[in-house]
């Protein structure tokens, strides 16, 4: 069924009119009066609607329910600043895979980090990528894209989740599976490094902040592969598929 | 440690000379006589070596052992023909993640499929992508890239693995986890569709060929995301990390 995102404040419980952009999309899809569509508020609520007037985009609501496509676990993907195309790739794929937020932050070996002036425009662009991927994959929530000013801020925020894991290629003993299996959790942070990896000192800081340092296996993953591998495994391990 | 791939037949058990290309790379890395390098035959055997003469690329072998970075399970990624950039992306990432082979094949909704003349050149290019990703991720084996002439051929070949799964977005009941948990396996085939997905008839054919039809969760994954998500989960489920 066609799926549109609308801000919560523009949706009414009985009937409402789609935004101009969405109404135009309705016409492109050649939907007729009486056809069913889903409008999602991007915050986890779905509105099943019938088209009352396809020209104006007027809809009547038939059912309001929590989105059925959101995962059980609130998954936060923490990724050190990487080249823009890699980060955008991770935003798109992490959204499909069910991330609730994607957080970027600086670390010592980042080869690329946006300056404060360009960051605002980049966040706008990144949010649009997340919104588009959320629509295409049928998500009920558009993941928030967040930029943090320091590695310490990323560690402190990541550590507040019930499961908080930092991946390090030199860690050989603690598996991700062991960390996941310790106890039930509803929130998870998975933290991965930039192209050049984390320094030993950064790994010590992550451990001191309360993150578990885990291996992702004996193969070296690229900085854009590691978060998506870890997120896929998290969704699998928490019963999503 | 620097890692080079060489064909098995050019490696001798005591000492041998790197190929011209690898020897040039040795000099780029500014390695000195007496430094240690690993030469891998791309078929699962690692040769720990010392540089005898960095100029010519002459090495002496100190230890021969099975590669330590290969996964327990022989994982075959079957992906319907997709646009070239998507398939190349999957080859690179699946190699990092531990696939043993990547197999492409036609299906009814493929929007893109190479003709026979261009296929030879494409297979060469794809094999190079796999070799490069294998080197960077520290694999002991370069995954084979295989193109099959028909959907039926893909099903027959995929079904010969101990675990053979086809992913379908309209499957709601059988989870991948349930399929994986049924019994131990050493070989696995994971089969995913093109941009437009599989047809219902193709899913019936896959089931008839002996593949289990599984869901990858309630979100719609792009054709290049699904195989990598399934492969990541497979590696997690079989104890790789």
Tab-separated table of C-alpha atoms in Angstrom:
chain	number	residue	atom	x	y	z
A	1	UNK	CA	0.000	0.000	0.000
A	2	UNK	CA	1.312	3.512	-0.798
A	3	UNK	CA	2.864	5.136	2.226
A	4	UNK	CA	3.319	8.836	2.953
A	5	UNK	CA	5.081	10.643	5.777
A	6	UNK	CA	3.419	13.749	7.268
A	7	UNK	CA	4.308	15.795	10.342
A	8	UNK	CA	2.124	14.769	13.311
A	9	UNK	CA	0.699	18.292	13.654
A	10	UNK	CA	-0.703	18.215	10.100
A	11	UNK	CA	-2.613	14.963	10.705
A	12	UNK	CA	-6.131	15.055	12.223
A	13	UNK	CA	-7.827	11.999	13.745
A	14	UNK	CA	-10.834	11.941	11.328
A	15	UNK	CA	-9.835	13.532	8.052
A	16	UNK	CA	-7.092	15.784	6.715
A	17	UNK	CA	-5.420	16.943	3.531
A	18	UNK	CA	-2.063	15.674	2.307
A	19	UNK	CA	0.749	18.146	1.794
A	20	UNK	CA	1.052	19.482	-1.775
A	21	UNK	CA	4.070	17.302	-2.481
A	22	UNK	CA	2.329	14.134	-1.229
A	23	UNK	CA	-0.886	15.012	-3.085
A	24	UNK	CA	1.115	15.355	-6.305
A	25	UNK	CA	2.640	11.947	-5.628
A	26	UNK	CA	-0.905	10.558	-5.161
A	27	UNK	CA	-1.728	11.698	-8.691
A	28	UNK	CA	1.510	10.301	-10.096
A	29	UNK	CA	0.557	6.917	-8.625
A	30	UNK	CA	-2.854	7.284	-10.375
A	31	UNK	CA	-4.728	6.482	-7.177
A	32	UNK	CA	-8.495	6.984	-7.295
A	33	UNK	CA	-11.079	8.174	-4.805
A	34	UNK	CA	-11.852	5.324	-2.423
A	35	UNK	CA	-8.349	3.777	-2.701
A	36	UNK	CA	-6.542	3.033	0.552
A	37	UNK	CA	-3.257	4.662	1.587
A	38	UNK	CA	-1.214	4.741	4.765
A	39	UNK	CA	-0.041	8.010	6.262
A	40	UNK	CA	2.697	7.740	8.847
A	41	UNK	CA	3.607	10.480	11.313
A	42	UNK	CA	7.245	9.381	11.305
A	43	UNK	CA	7.047	8.870	15.052
A	44	UNK	CA	5.609	5.349	15.104
A	45	UNK	CA	1.900	5.878	14.379
A	46	UNK	CA	0.208	4.763	11.144
A	47	UNK	CA	-3.074	6.221	9.856
A	48	UNK	CA	-4.951	3.944	7.460
A	49	UNK	CA	-6.923	6.274	5.177
A	50	UNK	CA	-9.261	6.300	2.187
A	51	UNK	CA	-8.887	8.889	-0.542
A	52	UNK	CA	-11.893	11.253	-0.464
A	53	UNK	CA	-10.648	13.622	-3.142
A	54	UNK	CA	-7.540	12.651	-5.059
A	55	UNK	CA	-7.156	16.078	-6.642
A	56	UNK	CA	-6.838	17.987	-3.401
A	57	UNK	CA	-5.360	15.071	-1.441
A	58	UNK	CA	-8.238	14.942	1.029
A	59	UNK	CA	-8.254	11.712	3.093
A	60	UNK	CA	-10.562	10.181	5.694
A	61	UNK	CA	-9.001	8.129	8.468
A	62	UNK	CA	-10.296	4.572	8.970
A	63	UNK	CA	-7.835	3.246	11.539
A	64	UNK	CA	-5.060	4.585	13.764
A	65	UNK	CA	-2.498	2.080	15.049
A	66	UNK	CA	1.130	1.810	16.098
A	67	UNK	CA	3.368	1.094	13.115
A	68	UNK	CA	3.924	-2.653	12.672
A	69	UNK	CA	7.324	-2.357	11.046
A	70	UNK	CA	9.343	-0.904	13.916
A	71	UNK	CA	11.851	-3.165	15.665
A	72	UNK	CA	11.579	-4.139	19.350
A	73	UNK	CA	14.948	-2.594	20.155
A	74	UNK	CA	15.803	1.105	19.907
A	75	UNK	CA	19.094	0.810	18.013
A	76	UNK	CA	21.525	3.731	17.884
A	77	UNK	CA	24.276	3.526	15.273
A	78	UNK	CA	27.327	5.569	16.324
A	79	UNK	CA	29.777	6.063	13.462
A	80	UNK	CA	32.912	8.211	13.540
A	81	UNK	CA	32.982	10.898	10.816
A	82	UNK	CA	33.892	9.253	7.523
A	83	UNK	CA	33.909	10.491	3.956
A	84	UNK	CA	30.468	11.837	3.115
A	85	UNK	CA	29.483	9.147	0.617
A	86	UNK	CA	30.237	6.437	3.154
A	87	UNK	CA	28.227	8.110	5.884
A	88	UNK	CA	25.300	8.683	3.520
A	89	UNK	CA	25.446	5.023	2.522
A	90	UNK	CA	25.280	4.020	6.188
A	91	UNK	CA	22.333	6.367	6.847
A	92	UNK	CA	20.351	4.836	3.976
A	93	UNK	CA	21.123	1.217	4.833
A	94	UNK	CA	20.833	1.620	8.618
A	95	UNK	CA	17.370	3.135	8.074
A	96	UNK	CA	16.287	0.129	6.003
A	97	UNK	CA	17.719	-2.239	8.603
A	98	UNK	CA	15.785	-0.612	11.448
A	99	UNK	CA	18.082	1.858	13.221
A	100	UNK	CA	16.282	4.414	15.406
A	101	UNK	CA	19.053	6.986	15.150
A	102	UNK	CA	22.398	7.462	13.447
A	103	UNK	CA	24.955	9.488	15.375
A	104	UNK	CA	28.241	10.818	13.982
A	105	UNK	CA	31.151	12.146	16.014
A	106	UNK	CA	34.850	13.035	15.654
A	107	UNK	CA	37.681	10.709	16.617
A	108	UNK	CA	41.441	11.084	16.425
A	109	UNK	CA	41.990	9.298	13.098
A	110	UNK	CA	39.038	10.814	11.209
A	111	UNK	CA	40.352	11.927	7.833
A	112	UNK	CA	37.211	13.906	7.149
A	113	UNK	CA	35.016	15.956	9.433
A	114	UNK	CA	32.555	18.700	8.474
A	115	UNK	CA	33.182	22.198	9.753
A	116	UNK	CA	30.438	23.855	11.778
A	117	UNK	CA	29.191	25.915	8.859
A	118	UNK	CA	28.702	23.013	6.480
A	119	UNK	CA	27.325	20.751	9.209
A	120	UNK	CA	23.865	22.385	9.235
A	121	UNK	CA	23.410	21.804	5.491
A	122	UNK	CA	24.771	18.281	5.787
A	123	UNK	CA	22.366	17.413	8.609
A	124	UNK	CA	19.477	18.621	6.431
A	125	UNK	CA	20.706	16.472	3.558
A	126	UNK	CA	21.276	13.445	5.809
A	127	UNK	CA	17.783	13.766	7.312
A	128	UNK	CA	16.308	13.743	3.820
A	129	UNK	CA	18.219	10.562	2.977
A	130	UNK	CA	16.841	8.957	6.151
A	131	UNK	CA	13.276	10.101	5.357
A	132	UNK	CA	13.476	8.754	1.818
A	133	UNK	CA	14.875	5.388	2.963
A	134	UNK	CA	12.237	5.211	5.714
A	135	UNK	CA	9.477	5.688	3.146
A	136	UNK	CA	10.873	3.096	0.751
A	137	UNK	CA	11.479	0.460	3.400
A	138	UNK	CA	8.107	0.971	5.093
A	139	UNK	CA	9.454	2.268	8.379
A	140	UNK	CA	7.084	3.868	10.904
A	141	UNK	CA	9.807	6.137	12.264
A	142	UNK	CA	12.295	8.332	10.452
A	143	UNK	CA	15.634	7.844	12.226
A	144	UNK	CA	17.125	10.984	13.697
A	145	UNK	CA	20.542	11.972	12.398
A	146	UNK	CA	22.655	13.523	15.121
A	147	UNK	CA	26.143	15.074	15.074
A	148	UNK	CA	28.049	15.272	18.351
A	149	UNK	CA	30.938	17.668	18.979
A	150	UNK	CA	33.387	15.261	20.625
A	151	UNK	CA	34.381	11.650	21.088
A	152	UNK	CA	33.748	12.007	24.831
A	153	UNK	CA	30.175	13.189	24.167
A	154	UNK	CA	29.606	10.181	21.881
A	155	UNK	CA	30.885	7.762	24.531
A	156	UNK	CA	28.759	9.289	27.289
A	157	UNK	CA	25.607	9.214	25.161
A	158	UNK	CA	26.264	5.710	23.777
A	159	UNK	CA	26.918	4.323	27.263
A	160	UNK	CA	23.411	5.281	28.393
A	161	UNK	CA	21.887	2.399	26.366
A	162	UNK	CA	21.261	-0.933	28.088
A	163	UNK	CA	23.585	-2.630	25.581
A	164	UNK	CA	26.557	-0.452	24.608
A	165	UNK	CA	29.214	-1.952	22.377
A	166	UNK	CA	32.326	-0.543	20.728
A	167	UNK	CA	33.875	-2.642	17.943
A	168	UNK	CA	37.647	-2.945	17.735
A	169	UNK	CA	39.608	-5.008	15.240
A	170	UNK	CA	42.298	-5.850	17.819
A	171	UNK	CA	39.813	-7.261	20.303
A	172	UNK	CA	40.053	-11.042	20.060
A	173	UNK	CA	38.169	-12.461	23.017
A	174	UNK	CA	34.789	-10.815	23.696
A	175	UNK	CA	32.354	-11.628	20.921
A	176	UNK	CA	29.375	-9.471	20.051
A	177	UNK	CA	27.241	-12.557	20.649
A	178	UNK	CA	28.511	-12.828	24.238
A	179	UNK	CA	27.774	-9.134	24.848
A	180	UNK	CA	24.268	-9.439	23.370
A	181	UNK	CA	23.484	-12.605	25.330
A	182	UNK	CA	24.297	-11.243	28.798
A	183	UNK	CA	20.869	-9.838	29.621
A	184	UNK	CA	17.706	-8.584	27.883
A	185	UNK	CA	17.800	-5.002	26.586
A	186	UNK	CA	15.457	-2.571	24.839
A	187	UNK	CA	18.079	0.031	23.856
A	188	UNK	CA	21.388	-0.634	22.113
A	189	UNK	CA	24.315	1.520	21.006
A	190	UNK	CA	26.799	0.164	18.477
A	191	UNK	CA	29.901	2.279	17.976
A	192	UNK	CA	32.374	1.936	15.107
A	193	UNK	CA	35.462	3.864	14.024
A	194	UNK	CA	36.579	5.896	11.006
A	195	UNK	CA	38.581	4.673	7.985
A	196	UNK	CA	41.764	4.470	10.082
A	197	UNK	CA	40.118	2.771	13.072
A	198	UNK	CA	40.173	3.781	16.733
A	199	UNK	CA	43.434	4.347	18.613
A	200	UNK	CA	44.283	2.180	21.618
A	201	UNK	CA	43.738	5.202	23.851
A	202	UNK	CA	40.227	5.703	22.420
A	203	UNK	CA	39.406	2.068	23.118
A	204	UNK	CA	40.562	2.526	26.733
A	205	UNK	CA	38.295	5.581	26.989
A	206	UNK	CA	35.348	3.646	25.553
A	207	UNK	CA	35.849	0.849	28.073
A	208	UNK	CA	36.151	3.379	30.899
A	209	UNK	CA	32.882	4.997	29.767
A	210	UNK	CA	31.164	1.638	30.181
A	211	UNK	CA	31.085	0.292	26.625
A	212	UNK	CA	31.913	-3.342	25.975
A	213	UNK	CA	34.781	-3.763	23.508
A	214	UNK	CA	33.873	-6.493	21.016
A	215	UNK	CA	35.175	-8.192	17.919
A	216	UNK	CA	33.186	-8.389	14.678
A	217	UNK	CA	35.144	-11.430	13.550
A	218	UNK	CA	38.549	-12.185	12.080
A	219	UNK	CA	38.097	-10.194	8.885
A	220	UNK	CA	38.801	-6.467	8.670
A	221	UNK	CA	35.602	-4.638	7.754
A	222	UNK	CA	35.570	-1.240	6.076
A	223	UNK	CA	34.229	1.629	8.143
A	224	UNK	CA	30.931	1.619	6.244
A	225	UNK	CA	30.531	-2.177	6.414
A	226	UNK	CA	31.066	-2.620	10.162
A	227	UNK	CA	28.020	-0.662	11.467
A	228	UNK	CA	25.660	-2.366	8.988
A	229	UNK	CA	27.021	-5.821	9.790
A	230	UNK	CA	26.617	-5.115	13.517
A	231	UNK	CA	23.103	-3.712	13.031
A	232	UNK	CA	22.012	-6.685	10.883
A	233	UNK	CA	23.267	-9.092	13.542
A	234	UNK	CA	21.531	-7.073	16.285
A	235	UNK	CA	18.193	-7.266	14.465
A	236	UNK	CA	18.695	-11.000	13.924
A	237	UNK	CA	19.676	-11.586	17.545
A	238	UNK	CA	16.647	-9.698	18.865
A	239	UNK	CA	14.183	-11.789	16.900
A	240	UNK	CA	13.381	-9.470	13.982
A	241	UNK	CA	13.815	-12.179	11.331
B	1	UNK	CA	51.204	-7.630	8.505
B	2	UNK	CA	51.293	-6.986	4.726
B	3	UNK	CA	49.387	-9.631	2.825
B	4	UNK	CA	49.803	-10.693	-0.802
B	5	UNK	CA	47.839	-13.098	-2.948
B	6	UNK	CA	49.750	-15.401	-5.316
B	7	UNK	CA	48.558	-18.334	-7.419
B	8	UNK	CA	49.302	-21.641	-5.658
B	9	UNK	CA	51.484	-22.852	-8.522
B	10	UNK	CA	53.859	-19.872	-8.147
B	11	UNK	CA	54.470	-20.548	-4.452
B	12	UNK	CA	57.198	-23.001	-3.378
B	13	UNK	CA	57.395	-24.529	0.118
B	14	UNK	CA	60.845	-23.103	1.004
B	15	UNK	CA	61.420	-19.926	-0.948
B	16	UNK	CA	60.001	-18.178	-3.987
B	17	UNK	CA	59.821	-14.814	-5.742
B	18	UNK	CA	56.808	-12.514	-5.645
B	19	UNK	CA	55.129	-11.543	-8.899
B	20	UNK	CA	56.365	-8.269	-10.406
B	21	UNK	CA	53.233	-6.442	-9.273
B	22	UNK	CA	53.514	-7.694	-5.704
B	23	UNK	CA	57.262	-6.966	-5.601
B	24	UNK	CA	56.550	-3.389	-6.684
B	25	UNK	CA	53.995	-3.142	-3.880
B	26	UNK	CA	56.664	-4.418	-1.447
B	27	UNK	CA	58.851	-1.466	-2.412
B	28	UNK	CA	55.935	1.001	-2.144
B	29	UNK	CA	55.386	-0.213	1.424
B	30	UNK	CA	59.134	0.389	2.075
B	31	UNK	CA	59.600	-3.060	3.519
B	32	UNK	CA	63.175	-4.120	4.242
B	33	UNK	CA	65.083	-7.379	4.013
B	34	UNK	CA	64.220	-9.475	7.067
B	35	UNK	CA	60.695	-8.001	7.408
B	36	UNK	CA	57.834	-10.464	7.678
B	37	UNK	CA	54.995	-10.706	5.163
B	38	UNK	CA	52.153	-13.152	4.582
B	39	UNK	CA	51.564	-14.667	1.169
B	40	UNK	CA	48.214	-16.289	0.663
B	41	UNK	CA	47.389	-18.731	-2.127
B	42	UNK	CA	43.786	-17.523	-2.213
B	43	UNK	CA	42.632	-21.056	-1.534
B	44	UNK	CA	42.910	-21.048	2.252
B	45	UNK	CA	46.642	-21.513	2.898
B	46	UNK	CA	48.869	-18.781	4.358
B	47	UNK	CA	52.663	-18.702	3.948
B	48	UNK	CA	54.468	-16.658	6.596
B	49	UNK	CA	57.633	-15.368	4.918
B	50	UNK	CA	60.720	-13.225	5.505
B	51	UNK	CA	61.968	-10.880	2.812
B	52	UNK	CA	65.327	-12.130	1.510
B	53	UNK	CA	65.715	-9.545	-1.222
B	54	UNK	CA	63.235	-6.689	-1.341
B	55	UNK	CA	64.359	-5.567	-4.799
B	56	UNK	CA	63.594	-8.809	-6.576
B	57	UNK	CA	60.808	-9.837	-4.178
B	58	UNK	CA	62.613	-12.996	-3.071
B	59	UNK	CA	61.061	-14.515	0.086
B	60	UNK	CA	61.877	-17.454	2.373
B	61	UNK	CA	59.000	-19.346	3.933
B	62	UNK	CA	59.005	-19.708	7.740
B	63	UNK	CA	55.596	-21.249	8.332
B	64	UNK	CA	52.753	-22.739	6.282
B	65	UNK	CA	49.312	-22.899	7.900
B	66	UNK	CA	45.612	-22.810	7.074
B	67	UNK	CA	44.327	-19.237	6.917
B	68	UNK	CA	42.917	-18.155	10.280
B	69	UNK	CA	40.420	-15.682	8.868
B	70	UNK	CA	38.114	-18.026	6.970
B	71	UNK	CA	34.653	-18.670	8.393
B	72	UNK	CA	33.457	-22.110	9.535
B	73	UNK	CA	30.610	-22.097	7.032
B	74	UNK	CA	30.980	-22.104	3.241
B	75	UNK	CA	28.512	-19.322	2.420
B	76	UNK	CA	27.199	-18.884	-1.123
B	77	UNK	CA	25.492	-15.582	-1.897
B	78	UNK	CA	22.985	-15.953	-4.757
B	79	UNK	CA	21.805	-12.608	-6.085
B	80	UNK	CA	19.570	-12.058	-9.105
B	81	UNK	CA	21.140	-9.809	-11.771
B	82	UNK	CA	20.881	-6.204	-10.613
B	83	UNK	CA	22.343	-2.975	-11.917
B	84	UNK	CA	26.114	-3.330	-12.146
B	85	UNK	CA	26.996	-0.888	-9.354
B	86	UNK	CA	24.730	-2.751	-6.941
B	87	UNK	CA	26.189	-6.144	-7.786
B	88	UNK	CA	29.728	-4.812	-7.506
B	89	UNK	CA	28.850	-3.342	-4.115
B	90	UNK	CA	27.568	-6.741	-2.979
B	91	UNK	CA	30.706	-8.514	-4.248
B	92	UNK	CA	32.956	-6.154	-2.276
B	93	UNK	CA	30.942	-6.286	0.946
B	94	UNK	CA	30.132	-10.012	0.784
B	95	UNK	CA	33.870	-10.683	0.403
B	96	UNK	CA	34.625	-8.643	3.524
B	97	UNK	CA	31.846	-10.393	5.408
B	98	UNK	CA	33.155	-13.863	4.580
B	99	UNK	CA	31.245	-15.203	1.562
B	100	UNK	CA	32.918	-18.122	-0.212
B	101	UNK	CA	31.248	-17.419	-3.530
B	102	UNK	CA	28.893	-14.904	-5.102
B	103	UNK	CA	26.558	-16.250	-7.767
B	104	UNK	CA	24.401	-14.162	-10.092
B	105	UNK	CA	21.522	-15.412	-12.219
B	106	UNK	CA	18.540	-14.144	-14.239
B	107	UNK	CA	15.003	-13.923	-12.886
B	108	UNK	CA	11.762	-12.696	-14.448
B	109	UNK	CA	11.822	-9.159	-13.009
B	110	UNK	CA	15.527	-8.424	-13.582
B	111	UNK	CA	15.743	-4.977	-15.155
B	112	UNK	CA	19.348	-5.499	-16.076
B	113	UNK	CA	21.203	-8.562	-17.272
B	114	UNK	CA	24.521	-8.703	-19.121
B	115	UNK	CA	24.563	-10.219	-22.602
B	116	UNK	CA	26.894	-13.114	-23.225
B	117	UNK	CA	29.519	-10.967	-24.899
B	118	UNK	CA	29.870	-8.494	-22.061
B	119	UNK	CA	29.622	-11.184	-19.394
B	120	UNK	CA	33.193	-12.404	-19.843
B	121	UNK	CA	34.592	-8.906	-19.300
B	122	UNK	CA	32.258	-8.357	-16.366
B	123	UNK	CA	33.316	-11.605	-14.698
B	124	UNK	CA	36.945	-10.515	-15.010
B	125	UNK	CA	36.118	-7.160	-13.447
B	126	UNK	CA	34.039	-8.746	-10.682
B	127	UNK	CA	36.806	-11.216	-9.843
B	128	UNK	CA	39.236	-8.330	-9.478
B	129	UNK	CA	36.844	-6.579	-7.084
B	130	UNK	CA	36.638	-9.770	-5.022
B	131	UNK	CA	40.425	-10.190	-5.021
B	132	UNK	CA	40.974	-6.609	-3.910
B	133	UNK	CA	38.385	-6.859	-1.130
B	134	UNK	CA	39.845	-10.200	-0.045
B	135	UNK	CA	43.297	-8.625	0.285
B	136	UNK	CA	42.035	-5.615	2.233
B	137	UNK	CA	39.886	-7.607	4.626
B	138	UNK	CA	42.550	-10.247	5.274
B	139	UNK	CA	40.692	-13.162	3.724
B	140	UNK	CA	42.491	-16.434	3.061
B	141	UNK	CA	40.266	-17.237	0.093
B	142	UNK	CA	39.217	-15.093	-2.846
B	143	UNK	CA	35.489	-15.739	-3.365
B	144	UNK	CA	34.591	-17.120	-6.758
B	145	UNK	CA	32.207	-15.041	-8.835
B	146	UNK	CA	29.886	-17.202	-10.873
B	147	UNK	CA	27.190	-16.351	-13.442
B	148	UNK	CA	24.496	-18.926	-14.122
B	149	UNK	CA	22.368	-19.020	-17.305
B	150	UNK	CA	18.939	-19.561	-15.715
B	151	UNK	CA	16.859	-19.243	-12.585
B	152	UNK	CA	16.362	-23.020	-12.593
B	153	UNK	CA	20.132	-23.550	-12.620
B	154	UNK	CA	20.500	-21.176	-9.662
B	155	UNK	CA	17.818	-23.010	-7.667
B	156	UNK	CA	19.323	-26.437	-8.364
B	157	UNK	CA	22.812	-25.292	-7.385
B	158	UNK	CA	21.638	-23.360	-4.295
B	159	UNK	CA	19.546	-26.294	-3.068
B	160	UNK	CA	22.639	-28.499	-2.833
B	161	UNK	CA	23.812	-26.642	0.308
B	162	UNK	CA	22.874	-28.026	3.733
B	163	UNK	CA	21.076	-24.756	4.520
B	164	UNK	CA	19.325	-23.260	1.483
B	165	UNK	CA	17.199	-20.168	2.011
B	166	UNK	CA	15.313	-17.889	-0.372
B	167	UNK	CA	14.176	-14.538	1.027
B	168	UNK	CA	10.750	-13.204	0.115
B	169	UNK	CA	9.146	-10.027	1.380
B	170	UNK	CA	5.667	-11.577	1.417
B	171	UNK	CA	6.733	-14.470	3.629
B	172	UNK	CA	5.503	-13.663	7.127
B	173	UNK	CA	5.850	-16.834	9.160
B	174	UNK	CA	9.165	-18.675	8.707
B	175	UNK	CA	12.010	-16.628	10.147
B	176	UNK	CA	15.606	-16.946	9.007
B	177	UNK	CA	16.439	-17.734	12.626
B	178	UNK	CA	14.087	-20.728	12.589
B	179	UNK	CA	15.647	-22.010	9.354
B	180	UNK	CA	19.180	-21.571	10.692
B	181	UNK	CA	18.365	-23.252	14.013
B	182	UNK	CA	16.937	-26.476	12.583
B	183	UNK	CA	20.196	-28.420	12.350
B	184	UNK	CA	23.949	-27.852	12.113
B	185	UNK	CA	25.302	-27.063	8.637
B	186	UNK	CA	28.680	-26.415	6.997
B	187	UNK	CA	27.372	-25.056	3.689
B	188	UNK	CA	24.741	-22.364	3.205
B	189	UNK	CA	23.071	-20.750	0.190
B	190	UNK	CA	21.225	-17.456	0.611
B	191	UNK	CA	19.199	-16.373	-2.393
B	192	UNK	CA	17.755	-12.892	-2.937
B	193	UNK	CA	15.850	-11.192	-5.752
B	194	UNK	CA	16.378	-8.283	-8.143
B	195	UNK	CA	15.159	-4.679	-7.716
B	196	UNK	CA	11.564	-5.744	-8.445
B	197	UNK	CA	11.626	-8.828	-6.234
B	198	UNK	CA	10.709	-12.418	-7.082
B	199	UNK	CA	7.343	-13.330	-8.580
B	200	UNK	CA	5.007	-15.654	-6.683
B	201	UNK	CA	5.668	-18.325	-9.307
B	202	UNK	CA	9.427	-18.043	-8.744
B	203	UNK	CA	8.909	-18.470	-5.007
B	204	UNK	CA	6.871	-21.625	-5.664
B	205	UNK	CA	9.709	-22.912	-7.858
B	206	UNK	CA	12.270	-22.156	-5.138
B	207	UNK	CA	10.211	-24.044	-2.557
B	208	UNK	CA	9.784	-26.961	-4.964
B	209	UNK	CA	13.562	-27.036	-5.502
B	210	UNK	CA	14.015	-27.480	-1.763
B	211	UNK	CA	14.833	-23.946	-0.584
B	212	UNK	CA	13.233	-22.623	2.584
B	213	UNK	CA	11.280	-19.401	1.999
B	214	UNK	CA	12.104	-16.963	4.787
B	215	UNK	CA	11.401	-13.419	5.893
B	216	UNK	CA	14.172	-10.896	6.578
B	217	UNK	CA	11.886	-8.857	8.826
B	218	UNK	CA	9.025	-6.403	8.417
B	219	UNK	CA	10.999	-3.774	6.536
B	220	UNK	CA	11.518	-3.853	2.777
B	221	UNK	CA	15.235	-4.141	2.034
B	222	UNK	CA	16.770	-2.986	-1.234
B	223	UNK	CA	18.142	-5.708	-3.466
B	224	UNK	CA	21.730	-4.846	-2.495
B	225	UNK	CA	20.958	-4.635	1.243
B	226	UNK	CA	19.170	-7.977	1.634
B	227	UNK	CA	22.075	-10.337	0.787
B	228	UNK	CA	24.495	-8.449	3.039
B	229	UNK	CA	22.024	-8.379	5.923
B	230	UNK	CA	21.414	-12.112	5.515
B	231	UNK	CA	25.151	-12.848	5.269
B	232	UNK	CA	25.957	-10.735	8.368
B	233	UNK	CA	23.281	-12.583	10.338
B	234	UNK	CA	24.575	-15.939	9.065
B	235	UNK	CA	28.106	-15.151	10.234
B	236	UNK	CA	26.751	-14.013	13.604
B	237	UNK	CA	24.551	-17.096	13.972
B	238	UNK	CA	27.420	-19.471	13.181
B	239	UNK	CA	29.663	-18.042	15.877
B	240	UNK	CA	31.968	-15.823	13.818
B	241	UNK	CA	31.645	-12.809	16.179
